[in-house]
């Protein structure tokens, strides 16, 4: 259960920090306008939403472990592009890849926790507590680290966290069903 929560912590730190800092990062690092900074955030959020529309089909075909591993590859690639890029178009492209990669991770963490706990509510509550406490602290810590080092350094740290997320994805493997597994709404 702890490892499931750790995957959620990695995901929450990078996802929720990026939601707060994507525009500022793009403006500060690429020298772009505020409008382009807003586009970077919109692309990140928009691609995350688009990926979630197709997530059930992908998860149904590949399972949660392989899905999160490939999602982590995309998220890591996106954070590397963001950290290395100094041109607005490159940075925005990185945020698109990053958004697609992050789209399914937290929902799959909660699903795995619900199946791994002594009961669904306890499992989800445990993972949600770890995940969202990390998510609450992460934006402030991101700002502090960016001030102490640099914004690109923060995204190199995010690249490491998304890689760890992928390495730990095996914890999301569904256990043998001892209780009914919820069926996605579109498959009833």
PDB file of N, CA, C and O in Angstrom, residues 40-91:
ATOM      1  N   UNK A  40       0.969  27.627 -22.464  1.00  0.00           N
ATOM      2  CA  UNK A  40       1.696  26.456 -21.941  1.00  0.00           C
ATOM      3  C   UNK A  40       0.847  25.711 -20.915  1.00  0.00           C
ATOM      4  O   UNK A  40       0.724  24.489 -20.969  1.00  0.00           O
ATOM      5  N   UNK A  41       0.242  26.453 -19.998  1.00  0.00           N
ATOM      6  CA  UNK A  41      -0.633  25.805 -19.024  1.00  0.00           C
ATOM      7  C   UNK A  41      -1.850  25.176 -19.700  1.00  0.00           C
ATOM      8  O   UNK A  41      -2.229  24.044 -19.398  1.00  0.00           O
ATOM      9  N   UNK A  42      -2.467  25.899 -20.615  1.00  0.00           N
ATOM     10  CA  UNK A  42      -3.660  25.396 -21.300  1.00  0.00           C
ATOM     11  C   UNK A  42      -3.346  24.122 -22.091  1.00  0.00           C
ATOM     12  O   UNK A  42      -4.160  23.191 -22.121  1.00  0.00           O
ATOM     13  N   UNK A  43      -2.193  24.086 -22.717  1.00  0.00           N
ATOM     14  CA  UNK A  43      -1.796  22.889 -23.470  1.00  0.00           C
ATOM     15  C   UNK A  43      -1.584  21.720 -22.508  1.00  0.00           C
ATOM     16  O   UNK A  43      -2.046  20.602 -22.757  1.00  0.00           O
ATOM     17  N   UNK A  44      -0.896  21.950 -21.405  1.00  0.00           N
ATOM     18  CA  UNK A  44      -0.693  20.908 -20.395  1.00  0.00           C
ATOM     19  C   UNK A  44      -2.040  20.344 -19.926  1.00  0.00           C
ATOM     20  O   UNK A  44      -2.290  19.147 -19.979  1.00  0.00           O
ATOM     21  N   UNK A  45      -2.932  21.231 -19.492  1.00  0.00           N
ATOM     22  CA  UNK A  45      -4.236  20.798 -18.982  1.00  0.00           C
ATOM     23  C   UNK A  45      -5.092  20.185 -20.087  1.00  0.00           C
ATOM     24  O   UNK A  45      -5.761  19.167 -19.880  1.00  0.00           O
ATOM     25  N   UNK A  46      -5.076  20.786 -21.265  1.00  0.00           N
ATOM     26  CA  UNK A  46      -5.887  20.287 -22.379  1.00  0.00           C
ATOM     27  C   UNK A  46      -5.462  18.907 -22.841  1.00  0.00           C
ATOM     28  O   UNK A  46      -6.316  18.041 -23.081  1.00  0.00           O
ATOM     29  N   UNK A  47      -4.167  18.683 -22.954  1.00  0.00           N
ATOM     30  CA  UNK A  47      -3.699  17.363 -23.373  1.00  0.00           C
ATOM     31  C   UNK A  47      -3.952  16.323 -22.289  1.00  0.00           C
ATOM     32  O   UNK A  47      -4.200  15.154 -22.591  1.00  0.00           O
ATOM     33  N   UNK A  48      -3.934  16.736 -21.030  1.00  0.00           N
ATOM     34  CA  UNK A  48      -4.274  15.813 -19.953  1.00  0.00           C
ATOM     35  C   UNK A  48      -5.740  15.386 -20.084  1.00  0.00           C
ATOM     36  O   UNK A  48      -6.065  14.203 -19.971  1.00  0.00           O
ATOM     37  N   UNK A  49      -6.608  16.341 -20.340  1.00  0.00           N
ATOM     38  CA  UNK A  49      -8.036  16.033 -20.504  1.00  0.00           C
ATOM     39  C   UNK A  49      -8.254  15.126 -21.717  1.00  0.00           C
ATOM     40  O   UNK A  49      -8.972  14.127 -21.633  1.00  0.00           O
ATOM     41  N   UNK A  50      -7.643  15.461 -22.840  1.00  0.00           N
ATOM     42  CA  UNK A  50      -7.806  14.631 -24.040  1.00  0.00           C
ATOM     43  C   UNK A  50      -7.333  13.205 -23.800  1.00  0.00           C
ATOM     44  O   UNK A  50      -7.976  12.235 -24.244  1.00  0.00           O
ATOM     45  N   UNK A  51      -6.234  13.048 -23.095  1.00  0.00           N
ATOM     46  CA  UNK A  51      -5.729  11.708 -22.804  1.00  0.00           C
ATOM     47  C   UNK A  51      -6.691  10.942 -21.899  1.00  0.00           C
ATOM     48  O   UNK A  51      -6.870   9.731 -22.060  1.00  0.00           O
ATOM     49  N   UNK A  52      -7.318  11.634 -20.987  1.00  0.00           N
ATOM     50  CA  UNK A  52      -8.266  10.945 -20.095  1.00  0.00           C
ATOM     51  C   UNK A  52      -9.490  10.445 -20.853  1.00  0.00           C
ATOM     52  O   UNK A  52     -10.094   9.448 -20.466  1.00  0.00           O
ATOM     53  N   UNK A  53      -9.852  11.110 -21.948  1.00  0.00           N
ATOM     54  CA  UNK A  53     -10.981  10.634 -22.747  1.00  0.00           C
ATOM     55  C   UNK A  53     -10.699   9.250 -23.342  1.00  0.00           C
ATOM     56  O   UNK A  53     -11.626   8.480 -23.587  1.00  0.00           O
ATOM     57  N   UNK A  54      -9.457   8.949 -23.627  1.00  0.00           N
ATOM     58  CA  UNK A  54      -9.087   7.657 -24.226  1.00  0.00           C
ATOM     59  C   UNK A  54      -8.515   6.682 -23.209  1.00  0.00           C
ATOM     60  O   UNK A  54      -8.167   5.556 -23.545  1.00  0.00           O
ATOM     61  N   UNK A  55      -8.407   7.104 -21.968  1.00  0.00           N
ATOM     62  CA  UNK A  55      -7.716   6.310 -20.956  1.00  0.00           C
ATOM     63  C   UNK A  55      -8.346   4.944 -20.717  1.00  0.00           C
ATOM     64  O   UNK A  55      -7.626   3.948 -20.606  1.00  0.00           O
ATOM     65  N   UNK A  56      -9.665   4.857 -20.633  1.00  0.00           N
ATOM     66  CA  UNK A  56     -10.300   3.569 -20.349  1.00  0.00           C
ATOM     67  C   UNK A  56      -9.935   2.522 -21.397  1.00  0.00           C
ATOM     68  O   UNK A  56      -9.665   1.366 -21.068  1.00  0.00           O
ATOM     69  N   UNK A  57      -9.925   2.928 -22.661  1.00  0.00           N
ATOM     70  CA  UNK A  57      -9.576   1.977 -23.728  1.00  0.00           C
ATOM     71  C   UNK A  57      -8.120   1.527 -23.608  1.00  0.00           C
ATOM     72  O   UNK A  57      -7.815   0.342 -23.769  1.00  0.00           O
ATOM     73  N   UNK A  58      -7.237   2.445 -23.314  1.00  0.00           N
ATOM     74  CA  UNK A  58      -5.810   2.110 -23.182  1.00  0.00           C
ATOM     75  C   UNK A  58      -5.594   1.199 -21.978  1.00  0.00           C
ATOM     76  O   UNK A  58      -4.897   0.178 -22.065  1.00  0.00           O
ATOM     77  N   UNK A  59      -6.184   1.545 -20.849  1.00  0.00           N
ATOM     78  CA  UNK A  59      -6.038   0.734 -19.639  1.00  0.00           C
ATOM     79  C   UNK A  59      -6.650  -0.647 -19.848  1.00  0.00           C
ATOM     80  O   UNK A  59      -6.075  -1.654 -19.437  1.00  0.00           O
ATOM     81  N   UNK A  60      -7.805  -0.706 -20.509  1.00  0.00           N
ATOM     82  CA  UNK A  60      -8.439  -1.990 -20.797  1.00  0.00           C
ATOM     83  C   UNK A  60      -7.569  -2.884 -21.665  1.00  0.00           C
ATOM     84  O   UNK A  60      -7.556  -4.102 -21.509  1.00  0.00           O
ATOM     85  N   UNK A  61      -6.835  -2.293 -22.569  1.00  0.00           N
ATOM     86  CA  UNK A  61      -5.986  -3.073 -23.474  1.00  0.00           C
ATOM     87  C   UNK A  61      -4.651  -3.480 -22.844  1.00  0.00           C
ATOM     88  O   UNK A  61      -4.190  -4.600 -23.025  1.00  0.00           O
ATOM     89  N   UNK A  62      -4.033  -2.550 -22.109  1.00  0.00           N
ATOM     90  CA  UNK A  62      -2.676  -2.791 -21.616  1.00  0.00           C
ATOM     91  C   UNK A  62      -2.586  -3.022 -20.112  1.00  0.00           C
ATOM     92  O   UNK A  62      -1.547  -3.446 -19.629  1.00  0.00           O
ATOM     93  N   UNK A  63      -3.643  -2.713 -19.374  1.00  0.00           N
ATOM     94  CA  UNK A  63      -3.611  -2.860 -17.924  1.00  0.00           C
ATOM     95  C   UNK A  63      -2.984  -1.642 -17.260  1.00  0.00           C
ATOM     96  O   UNK A  63      -2.291  -0.848 -17.904  1.00  0.00           O
ATOM     97  N   UNK A  64      -3.194  -1.508 -15.957  1.00  0.00           N
ATOM     98  CA  UNK A  64      -2.708  -0.322 -15.263  1.00  0.00           C
ATOM     99  C   UNK A  64      -1.180  -0.222 -15.171  1.00  0.00           C
ATOM    100  O   UNK A  64      -0.629   0.875 -15.257  1.00  0.00           O
ATOM    101  N   UNK A  65      -0.496  -1.330 -15.019  1.00  0.00           N
ATOM    102  CA  UNK A  65       0.959  -1.275 -14.850  1.00  0.00           C
ATOM    103  C   UNK A  65       1.632  -0.802 -16.136  1.00  0.00           C
ATOM    104  O   UNK A  65       2.424   0.154 -16.119  1.00  0.00           O
ATOM    105  N   UNK A  66       1.341  -1.452 -17.249  1.00  0.00           N
ATOM    106  CA  UNK A  66       1.948  -1.031 -18.517  1.00  0.00           C
ATOM    107  C   UNK A  66       1.519   0.382 -18.902  1.00  0.00           C
ATOM    108  O   UNK A  66       2.316   1.161 -19.437  1.00  0.00           O
ATOM    109  N   UNK A  67       0.266   0.715 -18.628  1.00  0.00           N
ATOM    110  CA  UNK A  67      -0.216   2.061 -18.953  1.00  0.00           C
ATOM    111  C   UNK A  67       0.577   3.112 -18.181  1.00  0.00           C
ATOM    112  O   UNK A  67       1.029   4.104 -18.761  1.00  0.00           O
ATOM    113  N   UNK A  68       0.772   2.906 -16.879  1.00  0.00           N
ATOM    114  CA  UNK A  68       1.514   3.893 -16.082  1.00  0.00           C
ATOM    115  C   UNK A  68       2.991   3.904 -16.472  1.00  0.00           C
ATOM    116  O   UNK A  68       3.617   4.963 -16.487  1.00  0.00           O
ATOM    117  N   UNK A  69       3.548   2.757 -16.807  1.00  0.00           N
ATOM    118  CA  UNK A  69       4.951   2.753 -17.249  1.00  0.00           C
ATOM    119  C   UNK A  69       5.129   3.580 -18.523  1.00  0.00           C
ATOM    120  O   UNK A  69       6.057   4.384 -18.625  1.00  0.00           O
ATOM    121  N   UNK A  70       4.241   3.394 -19.501  1.00  0.00           N
ATOM    122  CA  UNK A  70       4.338   4.191 -20.730  1.00  0.00           C
ATOM    123  C   UNK A  70       3.984   5.646 -20.477  1.00  0.00           C
ATOM    124  O   UNK A  70       4.577   6.557 -21.066  1.00  0.00           O
ATOM    125  N   UNK A  71       3.031   5.876 -19.591  1.00  0.00           N
ATOM    126  CA  UNK A  71       2.693   7.256 -19.227  1.00  0.00           C
ATOM    127  C   UNK A  71       3.906   7.935 -18.589  1.00  0.00           C
ATOM    128  O   UNK A  71       4.194   9.104 -18.872  1.00  0.00           O
ATOM    129  N   UNK A  72       4.629   7.205 -17.755  1.00  0.00           N
ATOM    130  CA  UNK A  72       5.829   7.759 -17.114  1.00  0.00           C
ATOM    131  C   UNK A  72       6.908   8.076 -18.149  1.00  0.00           C
ATOM    132  O   UNK A  72       7.623   9.075 -18.017  1.00  0.00           O
ATOM    133  N   UNK A  73       7.021   7.237 -19.179  1.00  0.00           N
ATOM    134  CA  UNK A  73       7.982   7.527 -20.252  1.00  0.00           C
ATOM    135  C   UNK A  73       7.621   8.852 -20.927  1.00  0.00           C
ATOM    136  O   UNK A  73       8.484   9.714 -21.138  1.00  0.00           O
ATOM    137  N   UNK A  74       6.339   9.025 -21.260  1.00  0.00           N
ATOM    138  CA  UNK A  74       5.898  10.281 -21.891  1.00  0.00           C
ATOM    139  C   UNK A  74       6.092  11.477 -20.961  1.00  0.00           C
ATOM    140  O   UNK A  74       6.552  12.540 -21.384  1.00  0.00           O
ATOM    141  N   UNK A  75       5.743  11.306 -19.694  1.00  0.00           N
ATOM    142  CA  UNK A  75       5.895  12.403 -18.739  1.00  0.00           C
ATOM    143  C   UNK A  75       7.363  12.763 -18.542  1.00  0.00           C
ATOM    144  O   UNK A  75       7.718  13.941 -18.477  1.00  0.00           O
ATOM    145  N   UNK A  76       8.213  11.748 -18.459  1.00  0.00           N
ATOM    146  CA  UNK A  76       9.648  12.007 -18.305  1.00  0.00           C
ATOM    147  C   UNK A  76      10.197  12.702 -19.539  1.00  0.00           C
ATOM    148  O   UNK A  76      10.955  13.681 -19.430  1.00  0.00           O
ATOM    149  N   UNK A  77       9.813  12.221 -20.716  1.00  0.00           N
ATOM    150  CA  UNK A  77      10.234  12.875 -21.957  1.00  0.00           C
ATOM    151  C   UNK A  77       9.764  14.328 -21.976  1.00  0.00           C
ATOM    152  O   UNK A  77      10.531  15.239 -22.314  1.00  0.00           O
ATOM    153  N   UNK A  78       8.517  14.560 -21.585  1.00  0.00           N
ATOM    154  CA  UNK A  78       7.993  15.924 -21.546  1.00  0.00           C
ATOM    155  C   UNK A  78       8.763  16.811 -20.597  1.00  0.00           C
ATOM    156  O   UNK A  78       9.102  17.953 -20.936  1.00  0.00           O
ATOM    157  N   UNK A  79       9.093  16.306 -19.402  1.00  0.00           N
ATOM    158  CA  UNK A  79       9.832  17.140 -18.445  1.00  0.00           C
ATOM    159  C   UNK A  79      11.250  17.404 -18.915  1.00  0.00           C
ATOM    160  O   UNK A  79      11.787  18.489 -18.679  1.00  0.00           O
ATOM    161  N   UNK A  80      11.860  16.442 -19.602  1.00  0.00           N
ATOM    162  CA  UNK A  80      13.203  16.661 -20.157  1.00  0.00           C
ATOM    163  C   UNK A  80      13.150  17.735 -21.247  1.00  0.00           C
ATOM    164  O   UNK A  80      14.008  18.625 -21.296  1.00  0.00           O
ATOM    165  N   UNK A  81      12.138  17.664 -22.106  1.00  0.00           N
ATOM    166  CA  UNK A  81      11.987  18.680 -23.152  1.00  0.00           C
ATOM    167  C   UNK A  81      11.781  20.053 -22.516  1.00  0.00           C
ATOM    168  O   UNK A  81      12.377  21.050 -22.945  1.00  0.00           O
ATOM    169  N   UNK A  82      10.960  20.122 -21.478  1.00  0.00           N
ATOM    170  CA  UNK A  82      10.725  21.391 -20.792  1.00  0.00           C
ATOM    171  C   UNK A  82      12.023  21.904 -20.171  1.00  0.00           C
ATOM    172  O   UNK A  82      12.378  23.073 -20.324  1.00  0.00           O
ATOM    173  N   UNK A  83      12.746  21.039 -19.469  1.00  0.00           N
ATOM    174  CA  UNK A  83      13.969  21.453 -18.774  1.00  0.00           C
ATOM    175  C   UNK A  83      15.070  21.876 -19.736  1.00  0.00           C
ATOM    176  O   UNK A  83      15.820  22.815 -19.457  1.00  0.00           O
ATOM    177  N   UNK A  84      15.156  21.201 -20.873  1.00  0.00           N
ATOM    178  CA  UNK A  84      16.235  21.484 -21.822  1.00  0.00           C
ATOM    179  C   UNK A  84      15.879  22.602 -22.802  1.00  0.00           C
ATOM    180  O   UNK A  84      16.769  23.281 -23.310  1.00  0.00           O
ATOM    181  N   UNK A  85      14.602  22.783 -23.071  1.00  0.00           N
ATOM    182  CA  UNK A  85      14.179  23.766 -24.071  1.00  0.00           C
ATOM    183  C   UNK A  85      14.230  25.186 -23.547  1.00  0.00           C
ATOM    184  O   UNK A  85      13.949  25.443 -22.381  1.00  0.00           O
ATOM    185  N   UNK A  86      14.593  26.083 -24.416  1.00  0.00           N
ATOM    186  CA  UNK A  86      14.618  27.501 -24.052  1.00  0.00           C
ATOM    187  C   UNK A  86      13.811  28.339 -25.036  1.00  0.00           C
ATOM    188  O   UNK A  86      13.874  29.554 -25.033  1.00  0.00           O
ATOM    189  N   UNK A  87      13.054  27.646 -25.890  1.00  0.00           N
ATOM    190  CA  UNK A  87      12.248  28.273 -26.920  1.00  0.00           C
ATOM    191  C   UNK A  87      10.784  27.983 -26.584  1.00  0.00           C
ATOM    192  O   UNK A  87      10.449  26.856 -26.236  1.00  0.00           O
ATOM    193  N   UNK A  88       9.903  28.979 -26.687  1.00  0.00           N
ATOM    194  CA  UNK A  88       8.510  28.755 -26.304  1.00  0.00           C
ATOM    195  C   UNK A  88       7.857  27.533 -26.961  1.00  0.00           C
ATOM    196  O   UNK A  88       7.189  26.752 -26.271  1.00  0.00           O
ATOM    197  N   UNK A  89       8.025  27.345 -28.244  1.00  0.00           N
ATOM    198  CA  UNK A  89       7.369  26.216 -28.924  1.00  0.00           C
ATOM    199  C   UNK A  89       7.861  24.876 -28.373  1.00  0.00           C
ATOM    200  O   UNK A  89       7.073  23.934 -28.221  1.00  0.00           O
ATOM    201  N   UNK A  90       9.121  24.785 -28.055  1.00  0.00           N
ATOM    202  CA  UNK A  90       9.683  23.546 -27.499  1.00  0.00           C
ATOM    203  C   UNK A  90       9.109  23.309 -26.099  1.00  0.00           C
ATOM    204  O   UNK A  90       8.695  22.198 -25.761  1.00  0.00           O
ATOM    205  N   UNK A  91       9.069  24.358 -25.301  1.00  0.00           N
ATOM    206  CA  UNK A  91       8.536  24.233 -23.946  1.00  0.00           C
ATOM    207  C   UNK A  91       7.065  23.834 -23.969  1.00  0.00           C
ATOM    208  O   UNK A  91       6.637  22.955 -23.221  1.00  0.00           O
TER     209      UNK A  91
END
